[in-house]
One Martini backbone bead per residue (centre of mass of N, CA, C, O) as a GRO file, in nm:
protein
  206
    1SER     BB    1   8.388  10.925   7.851
    2SER     BB    2   8.404  10.843   8.152
    3LEU     BB    3   8.225  10.866   8.425
    4MET     BB    4   8.418  10.801   8.640
    5LEU     BB    5   8.645  11.020   8.564
    6GLN     BB    6   8.451  11.261   8.558
    7ARG     BB    7   8.394  11.225   8.883
    8ILE     BB    8   8.677  11.236   8.995
    9HIS     BB    9   8.739  11.547   8.880
   10LEU     BB   10   8.562  11.671   9.057
   11PRO     BB   11   8.501  11.841   9.295
   12ILE     BB   12   8.507  11.744   9.606
   13HIS     BB   13   8.218  11.889   9.677
   14ASP     BB   14   8.060  11.742   9.504
   15GLU     BB   15   7.823  11.543   9.492
   16HIS     BB   16   7.943  11.318   9.257
   17HIS     BB   17   8.198  11.273   9.376
   18MET     BB   18   8.494  11.074   9.344
   19PRO     BB   19   8.446  10.949   9.624
   20PRO     BB   20   8.254  10.973   9.845
   21SER     BB   21   8.136  11.115  10.125
   22GLY     BB   22   8.424  10.982  10.343
   23LYS     BB   23   8.625  10.955  10.132
   24PRO     BB   24   8.927  10.940  10.031
   25PRO     BB   25   9.072  11.049   9.797
   26LEU     BB   26   9.269  11.067   9.512
   27SER     BB   27   9.536  11.029   9.378
   28ALA     BB   28   9.712  11.105   9.084
   29VAL     BB   29   9.813  10.797   9.061
   30GLU     BB   30   9.515  10.656   9.077
   31MET     BB   31   9.410  10.819   8.829
   32GLN     BB   32   9.610  10.704   8.639
   33LEU     BB   33   9.555  10.425   8.659
   34ILE     BB   34   9.247  10.408   8.601
   35ARG     BB   35   9.286  10.500   8.308
   36TRP     BB   36   9.442  10.292   8.195
   37TRP     BB   37   9.221  10.063   8.260
   38ILE     BB   38   9.015  10.169   8.069
   39ALA     BB   39   9.185  10.209   7.821
   40GLY     BB   40   9.206   9.870   7.822
   41GLY     BB   41   8.884   9.781   7.903
   42ALA     BB   42   8.818   9.712   8.208
   43ASP     BB   43   8.946   9.439   8.303
   44PHE     BB   44   8.938   9.209   8.588
   45HIS     BB   45   9.112   8.981   8.429
   46ALA     BB   46   9.364   9.137   8.407
   47LEU     BB   47   9.735   9.119   8.343
   48VAL     BB   48   9.988   9.301   8.392
   49ARG     BB   49  10.190   9.096   8.234
   50ASP     BB   50   9.976   9.149   7.980
   51ASN     BB   51   9.968   9.498   8.046
   52PRO     BB   52  10.180   9.726   8.045
   53MET     BB   53  10.313   9.981   8.159
   54PRO     BB   54  10.383  10.289   8.148
   55LYS     BB   55  10.642  10.439   8.224
   56ASP     BB   56  10.524  10.685   8.380
   57LEU     BB   57  10.357  10.510   8.600
   58VAL     BB   58  10.558  10.376   8.675
   59ALA     BB   59  10.725  10.616   8.804
   60SER     BB   60  10.515  10.712   8.995
   61LEU     BB   61  10.485  10.473   9.184
   62ALA     BB   62  10.749  10.468   9.271
   63GLU     BB   63  10.743  10.758   9.396
   64THR     BB   64  10.499  10.694   9.579
   65SER     BB   65  10.657  10.489   9.760
   66SER     BB   66  10.892  10.669   9.856
   67GLN     BB   67  10.688  10.825  10.001
   68ALA     BB   68  10.617  10.979  10.286
   69ILE     BB   69  10.404  11.045  10.541
   70ASN     BB   70  10.260  11.280  10.671
   71PRO     BB   71  10.304  11.348  10.985
   72VAL     BB   72  10.040  11.464  11.059
   73PHE     BB   73   9.894  11.192  11.039
   74HIS     BB   74  10.017  11.098  11.331
   75LEU     BB   75   9.849  11.293  11.500
   76GLN     BB   76   9.697  11.368  11.772
   77VAL     BB   77   9.342  11.421  11.711
   78PRO     BB   78   9.057  11.524  11.757
   79ASN     BB   79   8.745  11.579  11.720
   80ALA     BB   80   8.505  11.746  11.610
   81THR     BB   81   8.260  11.910  11.717
   82ALA     BB   82   7.927  11.909  11.670
   83GLY     BB   83   7.900  12.222  11.701
   84SER     BB   84   8.122  12.306  11.477
   85LEU     BB   85   7.989  12.175  11.247
   86LEU     BB   86   7.699  12.322  11.277
   87THR     BB   87   7.814  12.625  11.228
   88LEU     BB   88   7.922  12.557  10.929
   89GLN     BB   89   7.632  12.489  10.818
   90SER     BB   90   7.519  12.757  10.867
   91LEU     BB   91   7.749  12.911  10.708
   92LYS     BB   92   7.770  12.759  10.423
   93ILE     BB   93   8.043  12.560  10.490
   94LYS     BB   94   8.204  12.320  10.343
   95VAL     BB   95   8.227  12.000  10.488
   96GLN     BB   96   8.477  11.722  10.513
   97GLN     BB   97   8.543  11.411  10.589
   98LEU     BB   98   8.869  11.230  10.579
   99GLY     BB   99   8.750  10.963  10.662
  100GLN     BB  100   8.707  10.696  10.877
  101ALA     BB  101   8.778  10.787  11.169
  102GLN     BB  102   8.854  11.065  11.108
  103PRO     BB  103   8.929  11.418  11.194
  104TRP     BB  104   8.994  11.529  10.892
  105LEU     BB  105   8.905  11.865  10.741
  106ALA     BB  106   8.739  11.963  10.476
  107VAL     BB  107   8.724  12.315  10.340
  108SER     BB  108   8.478  12.544  10.177
  109LEU     BB  109   8.457  12.907  10.034
  110ALA     BB  110   8.410  12.915   9.729
  111GLY     BB  111   8.295  13.234   9.628
  112GLN     BB  112   8.260  13.396   9.860
  113ASP     BB  113   8.198  13.745   9.926
  114ILE     BB  114   8.200  13.716  10.209
  115LEU     BB  115   8.382  13.750  10.531
  116THR     BB  116   8.343  13.690  10.861
  117SER     BB  117   8.381  13.674  11.192
  118ALA     BB  118   8.217  13.388  11.185
  119HIS     BB  119   8.392  13.226  10.993
  120TRP     BB  120   8.671  13.237  11.153
  121LYS     BB  121   8.534  13.135  11.413
  122ALA     BB  122   8.476  12.850  11.287
  123LEU     BB  123   8.790  12.776  11.192
  124GLU     BB  124   8.918  12.788  11.446
  125ALA     BB  125   8.757  12.528  11.583
  126ILE     BB  126   8.908  12.359  11.351
  127LYS     BB  127   9.231  12.381  11.327
  128GLU     BB  128   9.334  12.098  11.406
  129GLN     BB  129   9.137  11.937  11.133
  130LEU     BB  130   9.253  12.105  10.932
  131THR     BB  131   9.379  12.008  10.578
  132ASP     BB  132   9.174  12.166  10.407
  133LEU     BB  133   9.151  12.501  10.224
  134ASP     BB  134   8.920  12.690  10.050
  135LEU     BB  135   8.942  13.051   9.923
  136SER     BB  136   8.865  13.110   9.649
  137HIS     BB  137   8.691  13.335   9.509
  138THR     BB  138   8.759  13.547   9.755
  139ALA     BB  139   8.795  13.855   9.956
  140ILE     BB  140   9.032  13.797  10.054
  141THR     BB  141   9.326  13.934  10.267
  142ASP     BB  142   9.617  14.018  10.441
  143LYS     BB  143   9.439  14.084  10.647
  144ASP     BB  144   9.251  13.815  10.713
  145LEU     BB  145   9.533  13.657  10.780
  146SER     BB  146   9.605  13.800  11.015
  147GLY     BB  147   9.711  13.590  11.286
  148LYS     BB  148   9.630  13.323  11.136
  149ASN     BB  149   9.630  12.954  11.256
  150PHE     BB  150   9.686  12.661  11.045
  151PRO     BB  151   9.884  12.394  11.155
  152HIS     BB  152   9.782  12.135  10.943
  153LEU     BB  153   9.787  12.203  10.669
  154VAL     BB  154   9.803  12.050  10.314
  155ARG     BB  155   9.582  12.219  10.155
  156LEU     BB  156   9.597  12.532   9.984
  157ASN     BB  157   9.351  12.792   9.855
  158LEU     BB  158   9.416  13.130   9.690
  159SER     BB  159   9.293  13.167   9.456
  160HIS     BB  160   9.144  13.458   9.349
  161THR     BB  161   9.281  13.676   9.522
  162GLN     BB  162   9.436  13.971   9.737
  163THR     BB  163   9.676  13.809   9.818
  164GLY     BB  164  10.007  13.877   9.962
  165SER     BB  165  10.313  13.949  10.122
  166ALA     BB  166  10.151  13.903  10.410
  167ALA     BB  167  10.051  13.575  10.368
  168LEU     BB  168  10.371  13.453  10.450
  169PRO     BB  169  10.329  13.404  10.755
  170PHE     BB  170  10.080  13.183  10.735
  171LEU     BB  171  10.211  12.992  10.573
  172ARG     BB  172  10.436  12.963  10.813
  173LYS     BB  173  10.229  12.816  11.004
  174SER     BB  174  10.238  12.562  10.765
  175PRO     BB  175  10.454  12.292  10.753
  176TYR     BB  176  10.268  12.074  10.598
  177LEU     BB  177  10.245  12.152  10.334
  178GLU     BB  178  10.182  12.048   9.987
  179SER     BB  179   9.953  12.222   9.854
  180LEU     BB  180   9.964  12.546   9.650
  181ASN     BB  181   9.746  12.806   9.557
  182LEU     BB  182   9.824  13.151   9.384
  183THR     BB  183   9.677  13.209   9.183
  184ASN     BB  184   9.598  13.526   9.100
  185THR     BB  185   9.784  13.698   9.296
  186LEU     BB  186  10.001  13.937   9.483
  187VAL     BB  187  10.236  13.717   9.509
  188GLY     BB  188  10.584  13.708   9.468
  189ASN     BB  189  10.942  13.683   9.494
  190GLU     BB  190  10.898  13.631   9.821
  191LEU     BB  191  10.842  13.349   9.837
  192GLN     BB  192  11.148  13.216   9.815
  193GLU     BB  193  11.168  13.251  10.139
  194LEU     BB  194  10.986  13.040  10.200
  195LEU     BB  195  11.008  12.753  10.098
  196PRO     BB  196  11.236  12.635  10.315
  197HIS     BB  197  10.999  12.577  10.510
  198LEU     BB  198  10.840  12.378  10.319
  199ASN     BB  199  10.914  12.049  10.332
  200HIS     BB  200  10.617  11.908  10.198
  201LEU     BB  201  10.637  12.043   9.935
  202GLN     BB  202  10.500  11.958   9.596
  203LYS     BB  203  10.271  12.171   9.515
  204ILE     BB  204  10.276  12.468   9.295
  205PHE     BB  205  10.044  12.749   9.190
  206LEU     BB  206  10.091  13.031   8.934
   0.00000   0.00000   0.00000
């Protein structure tokens, strides 16, 4: 019932999502840590030594500390131009900067029935900065993804679309992917051939 937890779990582009726009989203283990703190009374003065963490949280923290930062975030990439961002807004494309003074962008077209060449051209203009792309519940097909290249994607959501096996070449051009959502798509067992090429993949939803 915590309002903080409710807002943390809202979609990233919801105006009530926490952290607010311009701040990097919390990781799964950070959300787990806050949930544990709130369940224990949300005491600002409590010490961990007096309130031992559950084993699963300790294991999650240990695993997180051992994971290397995705090398895409070490790349020197310029900020997106003001013009390209204005074009996205004019097309009703939701865009959010992931961290202050950082070039990385999260973009959502979720739920848009029709994606025109103008939409794809606008995305192409920010392909270097684009790390988080949500195309869920759109009318895209394999044909739409053919020839497209967003090389720095870390998170991609294609759920509830008509994308299938022809989308695999598109995915192969995004070697930094950590999270991939293919729920309710036409992608089949041929995905297994692609997985060895996605060295940074941590989560896949099917």
